[in-house]
PDB file of C-alpha atoms in Angstrom:
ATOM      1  CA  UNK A 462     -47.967  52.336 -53.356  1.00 51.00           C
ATOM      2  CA  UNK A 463     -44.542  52.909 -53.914  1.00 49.00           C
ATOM      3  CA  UNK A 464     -42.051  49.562 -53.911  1.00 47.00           C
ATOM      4  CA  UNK A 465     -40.532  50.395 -50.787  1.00 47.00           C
ATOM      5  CA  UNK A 466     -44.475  50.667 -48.914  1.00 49.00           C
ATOM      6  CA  UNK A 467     -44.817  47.623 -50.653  1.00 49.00           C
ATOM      7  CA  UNK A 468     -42.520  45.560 -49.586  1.00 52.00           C
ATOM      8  CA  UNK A 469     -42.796  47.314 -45.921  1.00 44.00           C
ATOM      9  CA  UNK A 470     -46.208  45.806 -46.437  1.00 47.00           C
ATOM     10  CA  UNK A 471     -46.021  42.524 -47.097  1.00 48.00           C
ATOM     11  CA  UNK A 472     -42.867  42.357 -44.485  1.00 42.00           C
ATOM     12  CA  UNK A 473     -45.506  43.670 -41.871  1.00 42.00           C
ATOM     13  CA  UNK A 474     -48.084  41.074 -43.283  1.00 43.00           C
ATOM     14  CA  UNK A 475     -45.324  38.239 -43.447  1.00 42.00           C
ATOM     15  CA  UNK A 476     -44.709  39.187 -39.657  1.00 42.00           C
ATOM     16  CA  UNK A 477     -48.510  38.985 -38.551  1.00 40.00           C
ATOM     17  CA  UNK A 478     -48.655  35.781 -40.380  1.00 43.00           C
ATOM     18  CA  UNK A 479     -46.337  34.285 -38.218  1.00 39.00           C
ATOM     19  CA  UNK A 480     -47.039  35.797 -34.702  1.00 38.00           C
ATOM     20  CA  UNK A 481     -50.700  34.817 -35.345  1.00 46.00           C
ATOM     21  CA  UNK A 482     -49.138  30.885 -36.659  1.00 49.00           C
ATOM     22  CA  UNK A 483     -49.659  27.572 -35.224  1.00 52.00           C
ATOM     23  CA  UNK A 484     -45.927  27.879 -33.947  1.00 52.00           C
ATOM     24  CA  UNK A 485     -46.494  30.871 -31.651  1.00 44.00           C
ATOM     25  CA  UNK A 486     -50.432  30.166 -30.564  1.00 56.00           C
ATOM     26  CA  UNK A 487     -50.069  28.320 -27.059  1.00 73.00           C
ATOM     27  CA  UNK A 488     -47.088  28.019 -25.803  1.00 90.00           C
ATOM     28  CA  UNK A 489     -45.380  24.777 -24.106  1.00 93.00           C
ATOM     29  CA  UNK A 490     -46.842  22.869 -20.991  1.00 94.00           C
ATOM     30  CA  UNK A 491     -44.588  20.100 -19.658  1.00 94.00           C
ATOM     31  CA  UNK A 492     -44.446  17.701 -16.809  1.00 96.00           C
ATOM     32  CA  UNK A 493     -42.220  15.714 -14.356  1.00 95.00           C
ATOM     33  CA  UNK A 494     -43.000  12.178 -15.983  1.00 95.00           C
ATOM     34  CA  UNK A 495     -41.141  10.430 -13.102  1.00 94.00           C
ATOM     35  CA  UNK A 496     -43.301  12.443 -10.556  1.00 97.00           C
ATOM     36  CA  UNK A 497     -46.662  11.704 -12.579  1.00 96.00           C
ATOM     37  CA  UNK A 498     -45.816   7.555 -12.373  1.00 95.00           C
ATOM     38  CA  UNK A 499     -45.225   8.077  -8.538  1.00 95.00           C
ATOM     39  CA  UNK A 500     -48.181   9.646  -7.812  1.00 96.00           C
ATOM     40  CA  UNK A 501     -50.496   8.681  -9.899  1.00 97.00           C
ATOM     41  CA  UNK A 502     -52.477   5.976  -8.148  1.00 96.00           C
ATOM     42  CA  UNK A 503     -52.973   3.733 -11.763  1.00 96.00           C
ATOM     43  CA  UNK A 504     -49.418   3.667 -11.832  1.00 96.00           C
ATOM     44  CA  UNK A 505     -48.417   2.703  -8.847  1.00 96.00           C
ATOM     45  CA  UNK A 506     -51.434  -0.420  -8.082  1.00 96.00           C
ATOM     46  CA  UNK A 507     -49.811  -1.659 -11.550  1.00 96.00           C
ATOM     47  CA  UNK A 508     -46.033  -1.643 -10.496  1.00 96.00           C
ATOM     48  CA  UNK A 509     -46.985  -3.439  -7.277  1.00 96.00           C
ATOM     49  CA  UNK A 510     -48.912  -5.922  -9.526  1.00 97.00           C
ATOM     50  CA  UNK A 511     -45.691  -6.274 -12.007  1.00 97.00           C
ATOM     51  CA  UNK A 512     -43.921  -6.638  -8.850  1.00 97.00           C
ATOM     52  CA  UNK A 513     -45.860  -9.504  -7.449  1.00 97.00           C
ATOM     53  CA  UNK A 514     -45.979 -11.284 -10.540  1.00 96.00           C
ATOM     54  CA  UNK A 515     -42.146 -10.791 -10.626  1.00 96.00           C
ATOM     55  CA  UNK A 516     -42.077 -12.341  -6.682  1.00 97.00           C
ATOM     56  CA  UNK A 517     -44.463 -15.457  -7.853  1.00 96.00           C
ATOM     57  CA  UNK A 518     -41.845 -16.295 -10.951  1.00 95.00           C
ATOM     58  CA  UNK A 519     -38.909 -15.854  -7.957  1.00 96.00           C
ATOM     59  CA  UNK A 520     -41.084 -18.464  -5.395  1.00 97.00           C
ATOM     60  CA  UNK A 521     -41.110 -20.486  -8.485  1.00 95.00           C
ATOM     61  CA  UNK A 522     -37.522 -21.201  -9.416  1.00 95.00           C
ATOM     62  CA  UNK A 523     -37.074 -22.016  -5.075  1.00 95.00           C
ATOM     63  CA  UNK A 524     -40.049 -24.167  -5.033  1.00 96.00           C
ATOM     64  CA  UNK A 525     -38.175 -25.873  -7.996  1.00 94.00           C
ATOM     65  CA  UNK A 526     -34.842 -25.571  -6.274  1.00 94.00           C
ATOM     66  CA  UNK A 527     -36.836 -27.544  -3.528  1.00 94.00           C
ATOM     67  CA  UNK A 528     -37.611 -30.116  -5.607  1.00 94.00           C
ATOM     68  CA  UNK A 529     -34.515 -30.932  -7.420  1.00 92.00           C
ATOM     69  CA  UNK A 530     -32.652 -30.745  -4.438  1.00 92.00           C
ATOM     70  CA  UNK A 531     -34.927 -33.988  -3.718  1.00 93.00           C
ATOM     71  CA  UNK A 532     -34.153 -35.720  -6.935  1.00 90.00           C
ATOM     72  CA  UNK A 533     -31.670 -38.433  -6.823  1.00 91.00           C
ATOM     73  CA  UNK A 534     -30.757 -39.441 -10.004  1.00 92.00           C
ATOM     74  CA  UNK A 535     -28.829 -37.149 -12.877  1.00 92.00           C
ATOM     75  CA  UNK A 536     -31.321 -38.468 -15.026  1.00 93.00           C
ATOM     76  CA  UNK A 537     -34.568 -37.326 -13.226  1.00 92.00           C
ATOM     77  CA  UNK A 538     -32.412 -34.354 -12.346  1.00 91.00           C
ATOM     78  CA  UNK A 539     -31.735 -33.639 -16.127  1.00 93.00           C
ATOM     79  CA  UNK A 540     -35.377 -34.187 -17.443  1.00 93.00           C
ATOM     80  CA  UNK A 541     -36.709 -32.157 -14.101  1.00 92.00           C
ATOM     81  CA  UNK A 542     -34.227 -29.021 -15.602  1.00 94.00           C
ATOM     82  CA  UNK A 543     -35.638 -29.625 -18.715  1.00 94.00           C
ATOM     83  CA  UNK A 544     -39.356 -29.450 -17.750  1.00 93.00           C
ATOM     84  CA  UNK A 545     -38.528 -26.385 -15.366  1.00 94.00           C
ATOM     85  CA  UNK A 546     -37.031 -24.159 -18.319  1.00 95.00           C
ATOM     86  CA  UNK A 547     -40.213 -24.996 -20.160  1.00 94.00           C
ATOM     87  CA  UNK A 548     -42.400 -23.844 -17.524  1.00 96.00           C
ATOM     88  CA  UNK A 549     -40.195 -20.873 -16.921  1.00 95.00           C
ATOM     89  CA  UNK A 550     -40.025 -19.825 -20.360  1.00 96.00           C
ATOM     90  CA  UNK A 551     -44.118 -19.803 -20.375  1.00 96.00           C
ATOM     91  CA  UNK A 552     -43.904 -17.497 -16.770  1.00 96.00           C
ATOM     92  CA  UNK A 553     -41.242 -15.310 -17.935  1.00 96.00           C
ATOM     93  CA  UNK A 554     -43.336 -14.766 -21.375  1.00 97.00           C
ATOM     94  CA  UNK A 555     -46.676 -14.211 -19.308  1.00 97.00           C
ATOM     95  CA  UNK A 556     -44.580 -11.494 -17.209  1.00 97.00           C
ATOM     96  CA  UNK A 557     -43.475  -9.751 -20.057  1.00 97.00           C
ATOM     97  CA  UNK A 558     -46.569  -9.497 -21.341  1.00 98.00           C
ATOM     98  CA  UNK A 559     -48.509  -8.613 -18.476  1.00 97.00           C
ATOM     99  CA  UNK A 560     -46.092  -5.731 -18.007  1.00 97.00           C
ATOM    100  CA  UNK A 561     -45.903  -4.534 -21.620  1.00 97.00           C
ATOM    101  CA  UNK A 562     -49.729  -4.383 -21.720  1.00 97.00           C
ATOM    102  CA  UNK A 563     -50.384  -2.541 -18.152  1.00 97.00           C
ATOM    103  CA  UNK A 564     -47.194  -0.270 -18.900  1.00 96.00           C
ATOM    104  CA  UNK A 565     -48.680   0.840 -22.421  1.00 97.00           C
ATOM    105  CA  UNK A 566     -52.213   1.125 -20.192  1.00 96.00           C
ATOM    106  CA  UNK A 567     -50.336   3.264 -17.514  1.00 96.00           C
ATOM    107  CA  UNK A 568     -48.847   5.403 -20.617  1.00 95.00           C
ATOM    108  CA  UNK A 569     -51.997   5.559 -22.529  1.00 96.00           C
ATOM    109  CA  UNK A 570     -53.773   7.096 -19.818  1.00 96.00           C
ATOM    110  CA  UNK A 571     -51.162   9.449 -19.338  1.00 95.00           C
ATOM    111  CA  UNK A 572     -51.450  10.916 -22.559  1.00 95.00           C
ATOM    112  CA  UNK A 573     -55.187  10.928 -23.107  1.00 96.00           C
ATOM    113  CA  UNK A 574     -55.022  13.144 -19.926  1.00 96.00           C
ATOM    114  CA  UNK A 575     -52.171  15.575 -20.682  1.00 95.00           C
ATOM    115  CA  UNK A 576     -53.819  15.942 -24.237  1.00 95.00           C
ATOM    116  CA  UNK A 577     -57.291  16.889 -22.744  1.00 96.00           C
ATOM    117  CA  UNK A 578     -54.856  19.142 -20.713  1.00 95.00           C
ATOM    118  CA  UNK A 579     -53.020  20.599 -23.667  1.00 95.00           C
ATOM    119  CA  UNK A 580     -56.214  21.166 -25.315  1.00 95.00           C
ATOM    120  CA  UNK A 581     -58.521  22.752 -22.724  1.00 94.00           C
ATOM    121  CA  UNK A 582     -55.254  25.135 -21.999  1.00 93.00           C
ATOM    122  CA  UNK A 583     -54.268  25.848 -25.680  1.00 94.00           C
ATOM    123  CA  UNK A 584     -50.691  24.256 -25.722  1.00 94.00           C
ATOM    124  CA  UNK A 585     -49.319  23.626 -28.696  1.00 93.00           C
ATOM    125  CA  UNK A 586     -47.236  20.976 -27.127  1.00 93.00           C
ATOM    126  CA  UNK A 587     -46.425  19.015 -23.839  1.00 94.00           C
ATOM    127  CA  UNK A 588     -43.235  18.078 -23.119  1.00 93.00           C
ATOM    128  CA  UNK A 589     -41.284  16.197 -20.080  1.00 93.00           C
ATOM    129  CA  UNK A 590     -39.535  18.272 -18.358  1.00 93.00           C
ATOM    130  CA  UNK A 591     -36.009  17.358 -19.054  1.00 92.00           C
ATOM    131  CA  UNK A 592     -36.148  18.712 -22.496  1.00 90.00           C
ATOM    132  CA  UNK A 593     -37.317  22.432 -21.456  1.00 87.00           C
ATOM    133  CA  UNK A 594     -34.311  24.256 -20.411  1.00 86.00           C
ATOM    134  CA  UNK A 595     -36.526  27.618 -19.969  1.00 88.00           C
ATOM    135  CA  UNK A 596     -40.212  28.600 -20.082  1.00 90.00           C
ATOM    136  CA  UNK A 597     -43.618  26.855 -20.576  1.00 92.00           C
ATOM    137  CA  UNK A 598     -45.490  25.774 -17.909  1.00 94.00           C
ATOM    138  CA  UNK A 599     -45.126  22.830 -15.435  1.00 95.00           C
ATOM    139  CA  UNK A 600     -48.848  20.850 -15.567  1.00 96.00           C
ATOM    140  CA  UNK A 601     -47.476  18.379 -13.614  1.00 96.00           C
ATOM    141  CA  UNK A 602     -49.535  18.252 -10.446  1.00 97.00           C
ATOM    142  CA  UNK A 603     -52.913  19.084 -12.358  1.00 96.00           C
ATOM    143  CA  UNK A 604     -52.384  15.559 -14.488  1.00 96.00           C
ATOM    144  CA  UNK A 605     -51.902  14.045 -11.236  1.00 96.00           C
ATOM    145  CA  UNK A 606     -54.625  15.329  -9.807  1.00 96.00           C
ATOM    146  CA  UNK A 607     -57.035  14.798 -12.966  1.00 96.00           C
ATOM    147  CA  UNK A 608     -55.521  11.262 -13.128  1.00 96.00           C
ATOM    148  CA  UNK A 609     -56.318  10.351  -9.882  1.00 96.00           C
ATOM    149  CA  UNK A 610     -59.938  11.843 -10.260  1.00 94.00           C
ATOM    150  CA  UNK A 611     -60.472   9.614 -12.918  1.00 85.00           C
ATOM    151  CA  UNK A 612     -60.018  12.271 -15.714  1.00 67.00           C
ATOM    152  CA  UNK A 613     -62.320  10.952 -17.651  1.00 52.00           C
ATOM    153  CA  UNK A 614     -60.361   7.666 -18.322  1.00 60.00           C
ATOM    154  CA  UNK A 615     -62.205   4.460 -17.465  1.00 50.00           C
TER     155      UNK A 615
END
């Protein structure tokens, strides 16, 4: 082999390396993430629970407007604000971490789907939708669908 065959050789092997990479196996699949949360049944039974919980801390603070509205001395008035931050403070922490933990749920699920997804399809990523400005493919009524089947997610 003469040097230029060579290196016309290992240019045409460098080039088969990288069409047949990692980087150029699958493509891109992405989704409309605020689409998926609105549809997806999971996701919406847990903002309506986040939402009542969020109504029973409101029918707290009138209840307790009710009552202090009652009191008649700035003394019983003072220790009764005193006693209601306390008990608001718990609330507010119980909210917070009711909704962290059935947000992360609502986001887990989400994932473990689109990954089966990304697998069974070949992707080599999935991405939300506002960061593809051309190509790939939109998955994002299939993940609603398989999320609402159950998609293998208990």
């Amino acid at each position: 082999m003469t040097v230029t065959n060579t290196k016309l050789f290992f240019a045409l092997l460098l080039t088969l390396a990288l069409i047949n990479s990692p980087a150029f196996a699958g493509g891109v699949g992405y989704i409309n993430y605020d689409k998926v949360i609105s549809e997806y049944l999971f996701a919406k039974s847990s903002n309506r629970e986040i939402e009542n919980k969020g109504k029973e801390i409101q029918k707290f603070l009138e209840q307790k407007e009710l009552e202090f509205n009652k009191l008649e001395t700035p003394l019983q008035k003072k220790k009764f604000e005193v006693s209601v931050q306390s008990e608001l403070k718990t609330k507010e922490q119980a909210f917070n971490d009711f909704k962290q933990k059935r947000e992360e749920a609502v986001y887990t699920r989400i994932h473990a789907v689109s990954e089966k997804i990304r697998v069974n399809k070949g992707f080599d990523a999935i991405l939300d939708e506002r960061s593809v400005f051309s190509g790939g493919t939109d998955i994002t009524d299939e993940l609603i669908k398989t999320l609402n089947s159950g998609g293998g997610i208990n």
